[in-house]
Amino acid sequence: MSQYSVTLDKIAFDDWQDVHSWASLAEACRFQPWGPNTEEQTRHFVKAAVEAWSDEHRRRFAHVARRGGAVVGMGELHVRSHTRRQGEISYLVHPRVWGRGIGTEIGRSLLSLGFDQVGLHRIHATCDPRNLGSSRVLAKLGMTYEGHHRHTVWIRDGWRDSLVFGILEEEWRAGTRNGVDAAGPSPDGPGGPFTAVALVDGAARREGEG
């Protein structure tokens, strides 16, 4: 695998400083209801994400994204309903590496995890309508625009709307048959058995990645 490829690793508490390197930046959380974080807030967030891996009925699968050995972002799969096989993906890319396709790679790995490992039927994601780059990333992942929901989240500059994108398992399979790289992290990866919030709404702004 190339040193420039993005890999997802199960989050560990020791990752909190890397997470804080972007969670403390106003530009990274511009469209989010959280942040900029204090160190205590970031440690609390990472601690909860780590502990979620131990839940009996696991719903939250949080990973850090690495490129060339460096942590460059984060991605999560959140199972919204095991019975209905519904999930949500979210991700964030460090501003220092915006515009390099990292958000797309994280998103593709999360979709693979959800469909190929966890067995979901539908996965959705949301983004702020002003975050045009994020919309492009979600479309690039093969997700379909499903609607504009008004006043879904309160953030620093008032109520925020959300665009909703979704993809079904048969659409994912058709895409991978047509040459899309479906490689993703294994739910039984490092850190214990079945290691497969939304942290962000497709956190990209520049050149579709931001």
Coordinates of C-alpha atoms in Angstrom, one line a residue:
M1 CA 0.0 0.0 0.0
S2 CA 1.3 3.5 -0.9
Q3 CA 2.4 5.7 2.0
Y4 CA 0.0 8.2 0.5
S5 CA -3.0 6.0 0.9
V6 CA -5.5 6.8 3.7
T7 CA -6.1 4.0 6.2
L8 CA -8.6 3.9 9.1
D9 CA -7.5 2.7 12.5
K10 CA -9.8 2.1 15.5
I11 CA -9.5 5.2 17.7
A12 CA -7.5 5.0 20.9
F13 CA -7.4 7.4 23.8
D14 CA -3.8 8.3 22.9
D15 CA -5.1 9.8 19.7
W16 CA -6.8 12.7 21.6
Q17 CA -4.0 15.2 20.9
D18 CA -4.1 14.5 17.2
V19 CA -7.9 15.0 17.3
H20 CA -7.5 18.2 19.2
S21 CA -5.1 19.6 16.6
W22 CA -8.2 20.2 14.4
A23 CA -11.0 20.1 17.0
S24 CA -9.5 23.3 18.5
L25 CA -9.6 25.2 15.2
A26 CA -12.6 27.5 14.3
E27 CA -12.2 26.7 10.6
A28 CA -12.6 23.0 11.2
C29 CA -15.9 23.2 13.1
R30 CA -17.4 26.2 11.2
F31 CA -20.6 24.2 10.3
Q32 CA -20.8 22.1 13.5
P33 CA -22.6 22.5 16.8
W34 CA -19.4 21.7 18.7
G35 CA -16.1 23.5 19.0
P36 CA -13.7 25.0 19.0
N37 CA -12.9 22.5 21.7
T38 CA -10.9 22.9 24.9
E39 CA -8.5 20.1 25.6
E40 CA -10.9 18.7 28.3
Q41 CA -13.8 18.6 25.7
T42 CA -11.6 16.7 23.2
R43 CA -10.4 14.2 25.8
H44 CA -14.1 13.6 26.8
F45 CA -15.1 13.1 23.1
V46 CA -12.3 10.7 22.4
K47 CA -12.9 8.8 25.7
A48 CA -16.6 8.3 24.8
A49 CA -15.6 7.2 21.2
V50 CA -13.2 4.6 22.6
E51 CA -15.7 3.3 25.2
A52 CA -18.3 2.9 22.5
W53 CA -16.3 0.0 21.0
S54 CA -17.1 -2.0 24.2
D55 CA -20.8 -1.6 24.0
E56 CA -22.7 -4.9 23.8
H57 CA -24.8 -3.7 20.9
R58 CA -22.2 -1.7 19.1
R59 CA -23.6 1.3 17.3
R60 CA -20.6 3.7 17.0
F61 CA -17.5 2.8 15.1
A62 CA -14.9 5.7 15.4
H63 CA -11.6 5.7 13.5
V64 CA -8.7 8.0 13.0
A65 CA -7.5 8.4 9.4
R66 CA -3.8 8.1 8.7
R67 CA -1.8 9.1 5.7
G68 CA 1.9 8.4 5.5
G69 CA 1.7 7.5 9.2
A70 CA 0.3 10.9 10.3
V71 CA -3.2 11.3 11.6
V72 CA -5.0 13.6 9.1
G73 CA -8.6 13.2 10.1
M74 CA -11.3 11.1 11.6
G75 CA -14.3 9.1 10.4
E76 CA -17.3 7.4 12.1
L77 CA -20.0 4.9 11.2
H78 CA -23.0 5.2 13.4
V79 CA -25.6 2.4 13.3
R80 CA -28.9 4.2 13.7
S81 CA -31.0 1.0 13.7
H82 CA -29.7 -2.6 13.7
T83 CA -33.2 -3.9 13.0
R84 CA -33.8 -1.7 10.0
R85 CA -30.1 -1.9 9.0
Q86 CA -29.8 1.9 8.8
G87 CA -26.5 3.9 9.4
E88 CA -24.9 7.3 9.1
I89 CA -21.4 8.2 8.2
S90 CA -19.5 11.3 9.2
Y91 CA -15.9 12.5 8.9
L92 CA -13.5 15.4 9.4
V93 CA -10.3 16.2 7.6
H94 CA -7.5 18.4 9.2
P95 CA -7.4 21.8 7.4
R96 CA -3.7 21.4 6.7
V97 CA -4.5 18.6 4.2
W98 CA -7.8 19.9 2.6
G99 CA -8.1 19.5 -1.1
R100 CA -6.2 16.2 -1.4
G101 CA -9.0 13.7 -1.7
I102 CA -8.8 12.5 1.9
G103 CA -12.4 13.1 2.8
T104 CA -13.5 10.9 -0.2
E105 CA -11.1 8.1 0.8
I106 CA -12.4 8.2 4.4
G107 CA -16.0 8.2 3.2
R108 CA -15.4 5.3 0.8
S109 CA -13.9 3.2 3.6
L110 CA -16.8 3.9 5.9
L111 CA -19.3 2.9 3.3
S112 CA -17.4 -0.3 2.8
L113 CA -17.4 -1.0 6.5
G114 CA -21.2 -0.3 6.7
F115 CA -22.2 -2.4 3.8
D116 CA -19.6 -5.1 3.4
Q117 CA -18.8 -5.7 7.1
V118 CA -21.7 -4.6 9.3
G119 CA -24.4 -5.5 6.8
L120 CA -26.4 -2.3 6.5
H121 CA -29.1 -1.7 3.9
R122 CA -29.0 2.1 3.8
I123 CA -26.4 4.7 4.9
H124 CA -27.0 8.4 4.9
A125 CA -24.9 11.6 5.6
T126 CA -25.8 15.2 6.1
C127 CA -24.0 18.5 5.5
D128 CA -24.6 22.2 5.8
P129 CA -26.0 23.7 2.5
R130 CA -23.2 26.3 2.6
N131 CA -20.6 23.5 2.6
L132 CA -20.5 23.0 -1.1
G133 CA -17.3 21.0 -1.0
S134 CA -18.9 18.5 1.3
S135 CA -21.9 18.1 -1.0
R136 CA -19.5 17.3 -3.8
V137 CA -17.7 14.6 -1.8
L138 CA -21.0 12.9 -0.9
A139 CA -22.0 12.9 -4.5
K140 CA -18.6 11.6 -5.5
L141 CA -19.2 8.6 -3.1
G142 CA -22.3 7.7 -5.2
M143 CA -24.7 9.0 -2.6
T144 CA -28.0 10.5 -3.8
Y145 CA -29.3 13.9 -2.7
E146 CA -32.5 13.1 -0.8
G147 CA -33.7 16.4 0.6
H148 CA -33.2 19.7 2.4
H149 CA -34.2 19.7 6.1
R150 CA -34.7 23.1 7.7
H151 CA -33.3 24.2 11.1
T152 CA -31.9 20.8 12.2
V153 CA -29.0 22.0 14.3
W154 CA -28.2 25.1 16.4
I155 CA -24.7 26.4 15.8
R156 CA -22.8 29.6 16.6
D157 CA -24.4 31.8 13.9
G158 CA -28.0 30.5 14.4
W159 CA -30.1 27.6 13.1
R160 CA -28.4 25.5 10.5
D161 CA -30.2 23.6 7.7
S162 CA -29.0 20.1 6.6
L163 CA -28.8 18.5 3.2
V164 CA -29.4 14.7 3.3
F165 CA -27.6 12.2 1.0
G166 CA -28.2 8.5 1.0
I167 CA -27.0 5.3 -0.6
L168 CA -28.5 1.8 -0.6
E169 CA -26.6 -1.5 -0.5
E170 CA -27.6 -2.4 -4.1
E171 CA -26.3 0.9 -5.3
W172 CA -23.0 0.4 -3.4
R173 CA -22.6 -3.1 -4.9
A174 CA -23.3 -1.8 -8.4
G175 CA -20.6 0.9 -7.9
T176 CA -18.0 -1.6 -6.7
R177 CA -18.7 -3.9 -9.6
N178 CA -18.0 -1.0 -11.9
G179 CA -14.5 -0.5 -10.4
V180 CA -15.0 1.5 -7.2
D181 CA -12.4 0.5 -4.6
A182 CA -14.5 -1.1 -1.8
A183 CA -11.6 -1.7 0.5
G184 CA -12.3 -0.6 4.1
P185 CA -11.4 -1.4 7.7
S186 CA -12.4 -4.7 9.1
P187 CA -14.8 -4.7 12.1
D188 CA -12.5 -7.3 13.6
G189 CA -9.4 -5.1 13.1
P190 CA -6.9 -3.9 15.7
G191 CA -8.0 -3.5 19.3
G192 CA -10.4 -6.4 19.8
P193 CA -13.2 -8.4 18.3
F194 CA -15.6 -6.7 15.9
T195 CA -13.7 -3.4 15.7
A196 CA -15.6 -1.8 12.6
V197 CA -22.2 11.2 16.9
A198 CA -21.9 12.2 14.2
L199 CA -18.6 14.0 14.5
V200 CA -19.1 16.1 11.4
D201 CA -21.3 16.4 8.4
G202 CA -18.9 15.6 5.6
A203 CA -16.3 18.1 6.6
A204 CA -15.0 19.4 3.3
R205 CA -15.0 22.8 1.8
R206 CA -12.1 23.2 -0.6
E207 CA -12.0 21.3 -3.9
G208 CA -14.6 19.0 -2.5
E209 CA -12.6 17.9 0.5
G210 CA -11.9 20.8 2.8

